[in-house]
């Protein structure tokens, strides 16, 4: 875990490609008195609130979420210093320098590998897992390009488990 991971922050919870875009939620519970202050900016969502239901929504839409336009207001009310804008600027800065970009990609890849390898690895057909996934990550197209030769890694995230599929 990286330093500051326990800091209160808004994080991306889901993406609706049809209407709302990114929706954000808190990374941990807050006291009731703080909740009352931000409640006007939060809405309790369920899958049926979206035009296409499961089809065009990735992530976890269920629960209290706020729209991207309300993120700065909620962060200000709660005194959040690890803001979405700062995190995005940090990523943009790393991606603009070719050396930092490679280092950042390696760091993210190592983090994803650790995260997914610590998850469960159920015995299921890969095509079935892909159908029910909310995200699939193929770093550097290693799985796609290596499938015929029997190598590569494919990270599949589903609502109930994380899977790493090695060829």
Short mmCIF file of N, CA and C in Angstrom, two decimals, residues 47-125:
data_model
loop_
_atom_site.label_atom_id
_atom_site.label_comp_id
_atom_site.label_asym_id
_atom_site.label_seq_id
_atom_site.Cartn_x
_atom_site.Cartn_y
_atom_site.Cartn_z
N UNK A 47 -28.30 0.00 -10.62
CA UNK A 47 -28.11 -0.26 -12.06
C UNK A 47 -29.30 0.20 -12.90
N UNK A 48 -30.49 0.13 -12.36
CA UNK A 48 -31.67 0.50 -13.13
C UNK A 48 -31.76 2.01 -13.41
N UNK A 49 -30.91 2.81 -12.76
CA UNK A 49 -30.89 4.25 -13.00
C UNK A 49 -30.22 4.62 -14.32
N UNK A 50 -29.59 3.66 -14.96
CA UNK A 50 -28.83 3.94 -16.17
C UNK A 50 -29.60 3.48 -17.40
N UNK A 51 -29.47 4.23 -18.47
CA UNK A 51 -30.21 3.98 -19.70
C UNK A 51 -30.04 2.54 -20.18
N UNK A 52 -28.81 2.06 -20.19
CA UNK A 52 -28.52 0.74 -20.74
C UNK A 52 -28.28 -0.31 -19.65
N UNK A 53 -28.62 -0.02 -18.40
CA UNK A 53 -28.42 -1.00 -17.34
C UNK A 53 -26.98 -1.45 -17.26
N UNK A 54 -26.74 -2.75 -17.32
CA UNK A 54 -25.39 -3.31 -17.21
C UNK A 54 -24.53 -3.11 -18.45
N UNK A 55 -25.14 -2.90 -19.59
CA UNK A 55 -24.41 -2.96 -20.85
C UNK A 55 -23.38 -1.83 -21.01
N UNK A 56 -23.73 -0.62 -20.70
CA UNK A 56 -22.83 0.51 -20.94
C UNK A 56 -22.27 1.11 -19.65
N UNK A 57 -22.37 0.39 -18.54
CA UNK A 57 -21.86 0.88 -17.26
C UNK A 57 -20.78 -0.08 -16.77
N UNK A 58 -19.59 0.46 -16.51
CA UNK A 58 -18.52 -0.36 -15.96
C UNK A 58 -18.23 0.08 -14.54
N UNK A 59 -17.76 -0.84 -13.74
CA UNK A 59 -17.43 -0.52 -12.35
C UNK A 59 -18.56 -0.88 -11.41
N UNK A 60 -18.64 -0.14 -10.30
CA UNK A 60 -19.63 -0.41 -9.26
C UNK A 60 -20.57 0.79 -9.12
N UNK A 61 -21.66 0.82 -9.86
CA UNK A 61 -22.55 1.98 -9.78
C UNK A 61 -23.41 2.00 -8.53
N UNK A 62 -23.61 0.86 -7.89
CA UNK A 62 -24.52 0.82 -6.74
C UNK A 62 -23.93 1.54 -5.55
N UNK A 63 -24.73 2.40 -4.94
CA UNK A 63 -24.29 3.12 -3.74
C UNK A 63 -24.36 4.62 -3.95
N UNK A 64 -23.89 5.35 -2.95
CA UNK A 64 -23.89 6.81 -3.03
C UNK A 64 -22.71 7.27 -3.87
N UNK A 65 -23.03 8.04 -4.91
CA UNK A 65 -22.04 8.54 -5.86
C UNK A 65 -22.34 10.00 -6.17
N UNK A 66 -21.30 10.73 -6.60
CA UNK A 66 -21.52 12.10 -7.06
C UNK A 66 -21.00 12.23 -8.49
N UNK A 67 -21.54 13.19 -9.18
CA UNK A 67 -21.11 13.49 -10.55
C UNK A 67 -19.74 14.17 -10.52
N UNK A 68 -19.02 14.10 -11.61
CA UNK A 68 -17.69 14.70 -11.68
C UNK A 68 -17.73 16.20 -11.39
N UNK A 69 -18.78 16.88 -11.83
CA UNK A 69 -18.88 18.33 -11.61
C UNK A 69 -19.01 18.68 -10.13
N UNK A 70 -19.45 17.73 -9.29
CA UNK A 70 -19.61 17.99 -7.86
C UNK A 70 -18.41 17.57 -7.02
N UNK A 71 -17.43 16.91 -7.63
CA UNK A 71 -16.26 16.44 -6.90
C UNK A 71 -15.55 17.58 -6.15
N UNK A 72 -15.22 18.71 -6.80
CA UNK A 72 -14.52 19.77 -6.07
C UNK A 72 -15.31 20.31 -4.86
N UNK A 73 -16.63 20.38 -4.99
CA UNK A 73 -17.46 20.86 -3.88
C UNK A 73 -17.38 19.91 -2.69
N UNK A 74 -17.50 18.61 -2.96
CA UNK A 74 -17.45 17.61 -1.89
C UNK A 74 -16.07 17.61 -1.25
N UNK A 75 -15.03 17.69 -2.08
CA UNK A 75 -13.65 17.71 -1.54
C UNK A 75 -13.44 18.93 -0.65
N UNK A 76 -13.95 20.07 -1.06
CA UNK A 76 -13.79 21.29 -0.26
C UNK A 76 -14.54 21.17 1.07
N UNK A 77 -15.77 20.71 1.04
CA UNK A 77 -16.57 20.57 2.26
C UNK A 77 -15.88 19.64 3.26
N UNK A 78 -15.32 18.55 2.77
CA UNK A 78 -14.70 17.57 3.65
C UNK A 78 -13.22 17.86 3.95
N UNK A 79 -12.69 18.90 3.33
CA UNK A 79 -11.28 19.25 3.56
C UNK A 79 -10.32 18.22 2.99
N UNK A 80 -10.70 17.60 1.89
CA UNK A 80 -9.86 16.58 1.26
C UNK A 80 -8.68 17.26 0.57
N UNK A 81 -7.48 16.83 0.93
CA UNK A 81 -6.28 17.41 0.32
C UNK A 81 -5.77 16.57 -0.84
N UNK A 82 -6.05 15.29 -0.83
CA UNK A 82 -5.67 14.39 -1.92
C UNK A 82 -6.77 14.45 -2.98
N UNK A 83 -6.85 15.57 -3.68
CA UNK A 83 -7.96 15.84 -4.59
C UNK A 83 -7.80 15.10 -5.91
N UNK A 84 -8.92 14.93 -6.57
CA UNK A 84 -8.93 14.31 -7.89
C UNK A 84 -8.07 15.12 -8.86
N UNK A 85 -8.17 16.43 -8.81
CA UNK A 85 -7.38 17.29 -9.71
C UNK A 85 -5.89 17.10 -9.48
N UNK A 86 -5.45 16.99 -8.23
CA UNK A 86 -4.03 16.78 -7.93
C UNK A 86 -3.57 15.41 -8.43
N UNK A 87 -4.39 14.40 -8.24
CA UNK A 87 -4.02 13.06 -8.69
C UNK A 87 -3.93 13.01 -10.21
N UNK A 88 -4.85 13.66 -10.89
CA UNK A 88 -4.80 13.70 -12.36
C UNK A 88 -3.57 14.46 -12.84
N UNK A 89 -3.27 15.59 -12.20
CA UNK A 89 -2.09 16.38 -12.59
C UNK A 89 -0.82 15.56 -12.39
N UNK A 90 -0.76 14.78 -11.33
CA UNK A 90 0.39 13.92 -11.06
C UNK A 90 0.56 12.89 -12.18
N UNK A 91 -0.53 12.29 -12.59
CA UNK A 91 -0.47 11.30 -13.67
C UNK A 91 -0.06 11.95 -14.99
N UNK A 92 -0.64 13.11 -15.28
CA UNK A 92 -0.30 13.82 -16.52
C UNK A 92 1.18 14.20 -16.55
N UNK A 93 1.69 14.64 -15.39
CA UNK A 93 3.11 15.01 -15.30
C UNK A 93 3.99 13.80 -15.56
N UNK A 94 3.63 12.65 -14.98
CA UNK A 94 4.41 11.43 -15.18
C UNK A 94 4.33 10.96 -16.62
N UNK A 95 3.18 11.11 -17.24
CA UNK A 95 3.00 10.63 -18.61
C UNK A 95 3.64 11.55 -19.65
N UNK A 96 3.95 12.79 -19.27
CA UNK A 96 4.54 13.72 -20.23
C UNK A 96 6.05 13.53 -20.38
N UNK A 97 6.71 12.93 -19.40
CA UNK A 97 8.15 12.66 -19.44
C UNK A 97 8.34 11.19 -19.83
N UNK A 98 9.00 10.91 -20.96
CA UNK A 98 9.12 9.52 -21.43
C UNK A 98 9.73 8.56 -20.40
N UNK A 99 10.73 9.00 -19.66
CA UNK A 99 11.37 8.14 -18.65
C UNK A 99 10.41 7.89 -17.49
N UNK A 100 9.78 8.96 -17.01
CA UNK A 100 8.81 8.80 -15.92
C UNK A 100 7.61 7.97 -16.36
N UNK A 101 7.25 8.09 -17.64
CA UNK A 101 6.11 7.33 -18.17
C UNK A 101 6.39 5.83 -18.10
N UNK A 102 7.57 5.41 -18.51
CA UNK A 102 7.94 4.00 -18.45
C UNK A 102 7.98 3.52 -17.01
N UNK A 103 8.59 4.32 -16.12
CA UNK A 103 8.66 3.94 -14.71
C UNK A 103 7.26 3.83 -14.10
N UNK A 104 6.40 4.77 -14.45
CA UNK A 104 5.03 4.78 -13.94
C UNK A 104 4.25 3.56 -14.44
N UNK A 105 4.39 3.25 -15.72
CA UNK A 105 3.71 2.08 -16.28
C UNK A 105 4.21 0.80 -15.60
N UNK A 106 5.51 0.70 -15.36
CA UNK A 106 6.06 -0.47 -14.66
C UNK A 106 5.50 -0.57 -13.25
N UNK A 107 5.43 0.56 -12.56
CA UNK A 107 4.90 0.59 -11.20
C UNK A 107 3.43 0.15 -11.19
N UNK A 108 2.65 0.67 -12.12
CA UNK A 108 1.24 0.31 -12.20
C UNK A 108 1.08 -1.17 -12.55
N UNK A 109 1.89 -1.65 -13.49
CA UNK A 109 1.83 -3.06 -13.86
C UNK A 109 2.15 -3.96 -12.66
N UNK A 110 3.20 -3.62 -11.91
CA UNK A 110 3.56 -4.41 -10.72
C UNK A 110 2.44 -4.37 -9.68
N UNK A 111 1.83 -3.21 -9.51
CA UNK A 111 0.72 -3.07 -8.56
C UNK A 111 -0.47 -3.93 -9.00
N UNK A 112 -0.81 -3.87 -10.28
CA UNK A 112 -1.91 -4.68 -10.81
C UNK A 112 -1.63 -6.18 -10.66
N UNK A 113 -0.40 -6.58 -10.97
CA UNK A 113 -0.04 -7.99 -10.83
C UNK A 113 -0.23 -8.44 -9.39
N UNK A 114 0.27 -7.66 -8.44
CA UNK A 114 0.13 -8.01 -7.03
C UNK A 114 -1.34 -8.05 -6.63
N UNK A 115 -2.11 -7.08 -7.07
CA UNK A 115 -3.52 -7.01 -6.72
C UNK A 115 -4.29 -8.22 -7.26
N UNK A 116 -4.08 -8.53 -8.51
CA UNK A 116 -4.84 -9.61 -9.12
C UNK A 116 -4.35 -10.99 -8.68
N UNK A 117 -3.07 -11.15 -8.45
CA UNK A 117 -2.57 -12.45 -8.00
C UNK A 117 -3.02 -12.76 -6.58
N UNK A 118 -3.32 -11.73 -5.80
CA UNK A 118 -3.81 -11.98 -4.44
C UNK A 118 -5.31 -12.27 -4.44
N UNK A 119 -5.97 -12.08 -5.58
CA UNK A 119 -7.40 -12.39 -5.71
C UNK A 119 -7.61 -13.87 -5.97
N UNK A 120 -8.86 -14.26 -6.02
CA UNK A 120 -9.17 -15.66 -6.29
C UNK A 120 -9.00 -15.95 -7.77
N UNK A 121 -8.74 -17.18 -8.09
CA UNK A 121 -8.57 -17.59 -9.47
C UNK A 121 -9.47 -18.79 -9.74
N UNK A 122 -10.76 -18.54 -9.95
CA UNK A 122 -11.69 -19.65 -10.14
C UNK A 122 -11.44 -20.36 -11.47
N UNK A 123 -11.77 -21.63 -11.49
CA UNK A 123 -11.65 -22.41 -12.72
C UNK A 123 -12.88 -22.11 -13.58
N UNK A 124 -12.70 -21.30 -14.61
CA UNK A 124 -13.80 -20.97 -15.51
C UNK A 124 -13.26 -20.80 -16.91
N UNK A 125 -14.14 -20.94 -17.86
CA UNK A 125 -13.81 -20.70 -19.25
C UNK A 125 -13.50 -19.22 -19.44
#
